[in-house]
Coordinates of N, CA and C in Angstrom, one line a residue:
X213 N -54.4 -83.6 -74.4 CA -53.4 -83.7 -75.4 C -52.1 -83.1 -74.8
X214 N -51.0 -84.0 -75.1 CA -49.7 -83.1 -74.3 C -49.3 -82.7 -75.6
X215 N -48.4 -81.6 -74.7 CA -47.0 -81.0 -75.8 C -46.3 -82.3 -76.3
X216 N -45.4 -82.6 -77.0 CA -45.0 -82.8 -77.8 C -44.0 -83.1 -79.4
X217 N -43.1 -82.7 -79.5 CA -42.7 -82.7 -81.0 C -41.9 -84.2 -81.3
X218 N -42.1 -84.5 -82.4 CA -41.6 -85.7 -83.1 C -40.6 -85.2 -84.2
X219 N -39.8 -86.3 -85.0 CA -39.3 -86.2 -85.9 C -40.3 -85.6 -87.3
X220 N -41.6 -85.5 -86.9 CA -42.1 -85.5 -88.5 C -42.6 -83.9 -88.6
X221 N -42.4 -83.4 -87.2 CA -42.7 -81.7 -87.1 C -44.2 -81.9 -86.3
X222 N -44.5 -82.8 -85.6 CA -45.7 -82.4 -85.3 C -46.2 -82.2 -83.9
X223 N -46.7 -81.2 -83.7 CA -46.5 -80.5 -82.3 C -48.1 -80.2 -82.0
X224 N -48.2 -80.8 -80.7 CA -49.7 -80.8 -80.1 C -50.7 -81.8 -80.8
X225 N -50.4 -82.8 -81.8 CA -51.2 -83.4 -82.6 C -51.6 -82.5 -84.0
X226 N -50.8 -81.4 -84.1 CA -50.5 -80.8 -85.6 C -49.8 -80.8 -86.4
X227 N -49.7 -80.9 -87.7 CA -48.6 -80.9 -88.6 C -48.1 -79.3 -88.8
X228 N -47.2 -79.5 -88.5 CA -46.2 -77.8 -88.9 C -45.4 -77.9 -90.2
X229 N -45.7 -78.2 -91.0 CA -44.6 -78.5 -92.2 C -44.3 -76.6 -92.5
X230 N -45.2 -75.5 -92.0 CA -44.6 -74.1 -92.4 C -43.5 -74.1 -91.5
X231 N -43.1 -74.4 -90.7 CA -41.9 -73.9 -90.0 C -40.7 -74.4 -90.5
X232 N -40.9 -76.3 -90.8 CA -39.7 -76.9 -91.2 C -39.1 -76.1 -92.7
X233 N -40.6 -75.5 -93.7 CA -40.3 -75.6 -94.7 C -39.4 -73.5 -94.5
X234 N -40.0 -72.4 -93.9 CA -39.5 -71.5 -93.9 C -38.2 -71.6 -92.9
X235 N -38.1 -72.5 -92.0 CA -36.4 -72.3 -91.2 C -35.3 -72.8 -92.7
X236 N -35.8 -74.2 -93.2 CA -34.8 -74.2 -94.4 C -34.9 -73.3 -95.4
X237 N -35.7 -72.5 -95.4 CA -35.7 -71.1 -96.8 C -34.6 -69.8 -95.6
X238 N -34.7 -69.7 -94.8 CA -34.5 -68.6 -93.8 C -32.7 -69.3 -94.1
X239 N -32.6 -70.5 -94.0 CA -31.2 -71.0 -93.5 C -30.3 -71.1 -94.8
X240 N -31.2 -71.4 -95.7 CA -30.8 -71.4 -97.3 C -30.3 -69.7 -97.9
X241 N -31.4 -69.0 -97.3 CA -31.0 -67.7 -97.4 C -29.6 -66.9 -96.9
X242 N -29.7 -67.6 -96.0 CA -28.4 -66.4 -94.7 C -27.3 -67.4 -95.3
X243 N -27.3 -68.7 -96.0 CA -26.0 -69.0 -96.1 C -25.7 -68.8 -98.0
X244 N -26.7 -68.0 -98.4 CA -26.2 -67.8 -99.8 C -25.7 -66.3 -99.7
X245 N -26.6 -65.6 -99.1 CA -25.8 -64.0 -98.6 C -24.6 -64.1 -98.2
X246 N -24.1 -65.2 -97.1 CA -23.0 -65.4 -96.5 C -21.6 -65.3 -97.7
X247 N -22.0 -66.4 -98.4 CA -21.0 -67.1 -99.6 C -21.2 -65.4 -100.8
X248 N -22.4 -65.0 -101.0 CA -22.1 -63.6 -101.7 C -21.2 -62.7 -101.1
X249 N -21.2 -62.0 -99.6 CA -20.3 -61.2 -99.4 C -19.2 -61.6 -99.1
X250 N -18.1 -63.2 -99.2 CA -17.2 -63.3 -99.2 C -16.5 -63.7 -100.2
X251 N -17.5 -63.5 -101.5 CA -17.2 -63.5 -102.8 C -16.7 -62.2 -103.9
X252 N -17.2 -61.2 -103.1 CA -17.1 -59.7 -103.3 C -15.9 -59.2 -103.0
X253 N -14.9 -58.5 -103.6 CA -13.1 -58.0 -103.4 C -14.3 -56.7 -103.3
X254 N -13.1 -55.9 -102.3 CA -13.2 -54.1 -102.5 C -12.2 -54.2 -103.7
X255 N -12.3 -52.9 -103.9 CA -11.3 -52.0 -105.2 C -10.3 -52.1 -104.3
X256 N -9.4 -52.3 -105.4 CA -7.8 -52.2 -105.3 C -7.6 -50.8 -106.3
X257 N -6.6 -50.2 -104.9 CA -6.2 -48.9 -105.7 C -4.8 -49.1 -106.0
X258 N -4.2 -47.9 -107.4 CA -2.8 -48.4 -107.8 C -2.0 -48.3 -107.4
X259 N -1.8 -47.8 -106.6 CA -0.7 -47.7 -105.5 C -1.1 -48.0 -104.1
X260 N 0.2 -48.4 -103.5 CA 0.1 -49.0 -102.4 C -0.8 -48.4 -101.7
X261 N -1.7 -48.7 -100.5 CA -2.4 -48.2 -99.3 C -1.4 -47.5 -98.2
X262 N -0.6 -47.9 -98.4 CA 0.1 -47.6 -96.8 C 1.7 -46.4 -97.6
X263 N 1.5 -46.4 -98.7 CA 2.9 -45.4 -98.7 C 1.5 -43.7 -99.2
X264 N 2.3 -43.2 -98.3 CA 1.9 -41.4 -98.6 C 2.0 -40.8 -99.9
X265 N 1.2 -40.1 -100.4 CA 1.5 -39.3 -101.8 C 2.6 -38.4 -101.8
X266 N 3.9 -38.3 -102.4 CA 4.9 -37.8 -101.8 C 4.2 -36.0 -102.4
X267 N 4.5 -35.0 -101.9 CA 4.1 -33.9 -101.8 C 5.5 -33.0 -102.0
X268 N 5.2 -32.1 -102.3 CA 6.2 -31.2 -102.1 C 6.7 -30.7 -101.2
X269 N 6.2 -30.6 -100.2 CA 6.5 -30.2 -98.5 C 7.5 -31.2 -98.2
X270 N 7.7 -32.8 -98.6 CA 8.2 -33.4 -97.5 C 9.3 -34.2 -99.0
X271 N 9.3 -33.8 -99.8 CA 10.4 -34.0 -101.1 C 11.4 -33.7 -100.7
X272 N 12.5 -33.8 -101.0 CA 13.8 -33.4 -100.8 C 14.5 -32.6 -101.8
X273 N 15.3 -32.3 -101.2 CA 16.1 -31.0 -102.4 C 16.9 -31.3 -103.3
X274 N 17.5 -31.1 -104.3 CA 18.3 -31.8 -105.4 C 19.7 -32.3 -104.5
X275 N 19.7 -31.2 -103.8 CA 21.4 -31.7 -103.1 C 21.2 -33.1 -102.5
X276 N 20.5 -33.1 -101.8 CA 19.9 -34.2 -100.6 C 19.8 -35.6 -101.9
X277 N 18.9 -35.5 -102.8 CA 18.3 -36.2 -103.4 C 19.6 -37.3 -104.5
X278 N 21.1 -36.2 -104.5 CA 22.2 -36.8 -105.5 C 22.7 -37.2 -103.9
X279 N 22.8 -37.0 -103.4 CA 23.4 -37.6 -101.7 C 22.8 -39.0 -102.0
X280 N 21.8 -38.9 -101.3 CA 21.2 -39.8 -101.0 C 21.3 -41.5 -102.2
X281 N 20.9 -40.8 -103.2 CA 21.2 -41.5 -105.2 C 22.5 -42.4 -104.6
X282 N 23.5 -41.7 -104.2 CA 25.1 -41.8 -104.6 C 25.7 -42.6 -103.0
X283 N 24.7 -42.6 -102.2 CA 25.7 -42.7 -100.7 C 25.6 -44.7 -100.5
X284 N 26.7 -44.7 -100.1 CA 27.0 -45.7 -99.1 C 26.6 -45.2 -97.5
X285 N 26.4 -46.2 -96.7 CA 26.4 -46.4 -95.4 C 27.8 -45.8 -94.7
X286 N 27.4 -45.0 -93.7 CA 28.2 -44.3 -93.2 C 29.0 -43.2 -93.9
X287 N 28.3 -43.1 -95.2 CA 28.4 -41.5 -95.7 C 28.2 -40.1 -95.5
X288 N 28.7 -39.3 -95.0 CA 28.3 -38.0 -94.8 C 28.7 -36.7 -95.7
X289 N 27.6 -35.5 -95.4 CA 27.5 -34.2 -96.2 C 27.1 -33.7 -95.3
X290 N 27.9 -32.1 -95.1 CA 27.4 -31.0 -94.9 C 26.3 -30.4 -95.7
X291 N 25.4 -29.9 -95.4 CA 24.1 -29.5 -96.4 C 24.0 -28.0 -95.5
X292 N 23.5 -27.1 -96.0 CA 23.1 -25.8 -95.4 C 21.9 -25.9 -94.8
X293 N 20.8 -26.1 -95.6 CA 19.5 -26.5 -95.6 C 19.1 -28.1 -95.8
X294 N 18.0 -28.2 -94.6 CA 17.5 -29.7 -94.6 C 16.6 -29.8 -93.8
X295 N 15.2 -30.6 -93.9 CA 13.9 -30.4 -93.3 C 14.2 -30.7 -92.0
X296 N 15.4 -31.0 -91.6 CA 16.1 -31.7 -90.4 C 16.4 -30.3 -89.4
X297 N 16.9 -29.8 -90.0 CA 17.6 -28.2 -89.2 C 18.7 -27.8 -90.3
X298 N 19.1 -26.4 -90.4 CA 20.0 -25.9 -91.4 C 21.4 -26.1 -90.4
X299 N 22.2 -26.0 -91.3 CA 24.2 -26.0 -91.3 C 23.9 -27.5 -90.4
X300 N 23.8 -28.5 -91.4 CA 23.6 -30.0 -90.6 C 24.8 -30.9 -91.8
X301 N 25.3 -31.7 -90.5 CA 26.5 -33.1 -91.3 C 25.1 -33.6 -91.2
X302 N 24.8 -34.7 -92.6 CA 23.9 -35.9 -92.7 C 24.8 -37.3 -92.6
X303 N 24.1 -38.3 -92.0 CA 25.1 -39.4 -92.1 C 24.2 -40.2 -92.4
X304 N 24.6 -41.7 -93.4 CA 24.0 -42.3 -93.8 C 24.1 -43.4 -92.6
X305 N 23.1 -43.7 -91.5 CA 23.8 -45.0 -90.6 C 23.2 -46.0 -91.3
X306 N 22.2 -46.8 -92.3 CA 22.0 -47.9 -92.8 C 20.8 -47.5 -93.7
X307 N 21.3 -48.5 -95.0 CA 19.8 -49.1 -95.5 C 19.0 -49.8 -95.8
X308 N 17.9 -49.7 -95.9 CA 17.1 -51.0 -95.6 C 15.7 -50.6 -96.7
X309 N 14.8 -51.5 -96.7 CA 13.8 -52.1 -97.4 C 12.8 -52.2 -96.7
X310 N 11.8 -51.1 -96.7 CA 11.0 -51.0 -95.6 C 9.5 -51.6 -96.0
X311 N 9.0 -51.9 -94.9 CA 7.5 -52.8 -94.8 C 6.8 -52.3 -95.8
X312 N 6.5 -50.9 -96.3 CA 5.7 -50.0 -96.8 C 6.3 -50.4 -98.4
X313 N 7.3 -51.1 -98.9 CA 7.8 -51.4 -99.8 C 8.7 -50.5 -100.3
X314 N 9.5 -49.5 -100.0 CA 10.4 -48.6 -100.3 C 11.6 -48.8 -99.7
X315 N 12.8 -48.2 -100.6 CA 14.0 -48.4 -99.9 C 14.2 -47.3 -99.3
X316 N 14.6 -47.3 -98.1 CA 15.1 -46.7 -97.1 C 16.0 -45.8 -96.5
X317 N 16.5 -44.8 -96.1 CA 17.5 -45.0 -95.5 C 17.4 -44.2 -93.9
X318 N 18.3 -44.9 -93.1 CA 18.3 -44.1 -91.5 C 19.4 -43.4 -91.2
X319 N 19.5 -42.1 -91.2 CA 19.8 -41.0 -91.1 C 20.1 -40.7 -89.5
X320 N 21.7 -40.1 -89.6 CA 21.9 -39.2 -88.3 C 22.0 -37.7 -89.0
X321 N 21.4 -36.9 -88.3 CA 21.4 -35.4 -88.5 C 22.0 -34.3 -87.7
X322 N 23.0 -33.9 -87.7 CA 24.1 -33.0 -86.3 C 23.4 -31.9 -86.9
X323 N 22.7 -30.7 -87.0 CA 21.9 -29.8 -87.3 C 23.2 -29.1 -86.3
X324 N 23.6 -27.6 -86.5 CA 24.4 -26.5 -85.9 C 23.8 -26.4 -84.7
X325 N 24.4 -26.2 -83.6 CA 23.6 -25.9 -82.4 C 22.5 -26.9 -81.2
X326 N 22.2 -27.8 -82.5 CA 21.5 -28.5 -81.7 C 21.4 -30.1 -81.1
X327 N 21.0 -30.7 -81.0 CA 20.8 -32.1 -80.8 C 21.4 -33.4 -82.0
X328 N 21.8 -34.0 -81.9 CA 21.9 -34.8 -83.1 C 20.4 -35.7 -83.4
X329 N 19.9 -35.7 -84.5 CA 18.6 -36.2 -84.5 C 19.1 -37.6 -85.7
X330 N 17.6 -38.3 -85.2 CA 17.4 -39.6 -85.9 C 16.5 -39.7 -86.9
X331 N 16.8 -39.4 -88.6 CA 15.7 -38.7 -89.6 C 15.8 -40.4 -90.5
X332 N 14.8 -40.1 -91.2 CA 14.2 -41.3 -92.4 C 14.3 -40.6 -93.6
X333 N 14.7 -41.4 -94.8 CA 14.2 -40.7 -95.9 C 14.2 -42.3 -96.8
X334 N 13.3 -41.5 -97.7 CA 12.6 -43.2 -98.2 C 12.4 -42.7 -99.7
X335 N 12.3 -43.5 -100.8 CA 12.5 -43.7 -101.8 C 11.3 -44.0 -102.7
X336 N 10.4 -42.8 -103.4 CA 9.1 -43.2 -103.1 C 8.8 -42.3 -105.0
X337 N 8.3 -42.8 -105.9 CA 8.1 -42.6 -107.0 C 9.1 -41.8 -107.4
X338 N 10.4 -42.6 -107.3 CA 11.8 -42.4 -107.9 C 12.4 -40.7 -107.5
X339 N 11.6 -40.2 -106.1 CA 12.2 -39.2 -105.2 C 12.4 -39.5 -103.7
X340 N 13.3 -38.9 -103.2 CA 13.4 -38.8 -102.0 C 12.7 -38.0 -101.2
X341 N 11.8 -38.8 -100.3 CA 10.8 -38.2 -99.2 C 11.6 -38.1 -97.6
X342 N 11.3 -37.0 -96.8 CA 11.6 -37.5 -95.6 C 10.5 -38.1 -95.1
X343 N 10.8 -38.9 -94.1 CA 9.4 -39.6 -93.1 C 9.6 -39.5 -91.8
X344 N 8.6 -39.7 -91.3 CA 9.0 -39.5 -89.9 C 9.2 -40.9 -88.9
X345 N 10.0 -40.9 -88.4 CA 10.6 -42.5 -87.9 C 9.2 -43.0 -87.0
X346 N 9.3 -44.1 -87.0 CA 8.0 -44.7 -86.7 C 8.4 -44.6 -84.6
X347 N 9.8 -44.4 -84.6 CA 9.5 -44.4 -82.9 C 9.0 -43.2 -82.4
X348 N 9.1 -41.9 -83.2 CA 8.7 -40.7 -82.6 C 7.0 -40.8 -82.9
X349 N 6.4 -41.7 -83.4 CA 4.8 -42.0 -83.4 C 5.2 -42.5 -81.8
X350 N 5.7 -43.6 -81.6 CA 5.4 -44.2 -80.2 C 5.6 -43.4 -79.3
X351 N 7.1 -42.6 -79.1 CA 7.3 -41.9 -78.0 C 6.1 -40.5 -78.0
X352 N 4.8 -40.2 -78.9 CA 4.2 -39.2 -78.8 C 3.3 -39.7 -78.2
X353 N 3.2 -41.0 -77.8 CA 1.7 -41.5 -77.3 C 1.6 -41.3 -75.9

């Protein structure tokens, strides 16, 4: 007797109808699981995923916060205090409408003494947060 398989399932001169019949339960199976788990949403939470809980640490101060409210582009203030460095000119260099869905703005900061820095502050449950500019993630890598 040779090996053999036909169209009708039958192999060595036996009928296999268990195999034809559990590969289509096995294949019926994995493709209803399939269609279940891409029928399933995770939870949606109420606020966005990607904007931060704004905290107290990284809020801004009332002075900062009527600045910011009131400013045009290329506006500046002296501030005493700012999470930037104290006795700092703030400049408004542009705003914008950021990926994370908040409005924006990019900040030059002359802090007394030191470096002129490049600060963020963003607009985030009707306060001003600072953030930290997304190039100082890259230049830290």
């Amino acid at each position: 007797m040779s090996l053999r398989a036909d169209i009708n399932g039958v192999i060595c001169g036996m009928q296999t109808p268990f195999f034809t019949t559990t590969s289509r339960f096995l294949a019926t199976l994995v493709c209803v699981g399939a269609l279940a788990g891409c029928a399933q949403t995770s939870p949606v939470s109420s606020g966005s995923q990607w904007q931060s809980q704004a905290t107290v640490a990284n809020t801004l101060s009332p002075e900062l916060q009527q600045f910011f409210n009131n400013s045009a582009e290329q506006a500046s203030a002296y501030f005493d205090h700012t999470p930037w460095g104290s006795h700092a000119d703030v400049i408004v260099q542009s705003q914008y409408y950021a990926g994370s869905g908040r409005d924006c703005l990019r900040l030059q900061v002359i802090p007394a003494a030191q470096t002129t820095k490049i600060a963020i502050a963003c607009k985030q449950d009707s306060q001003w947060v600072s953030v930290r500019p997304v190039t100082q993630l890259l230049n830290a890598q």
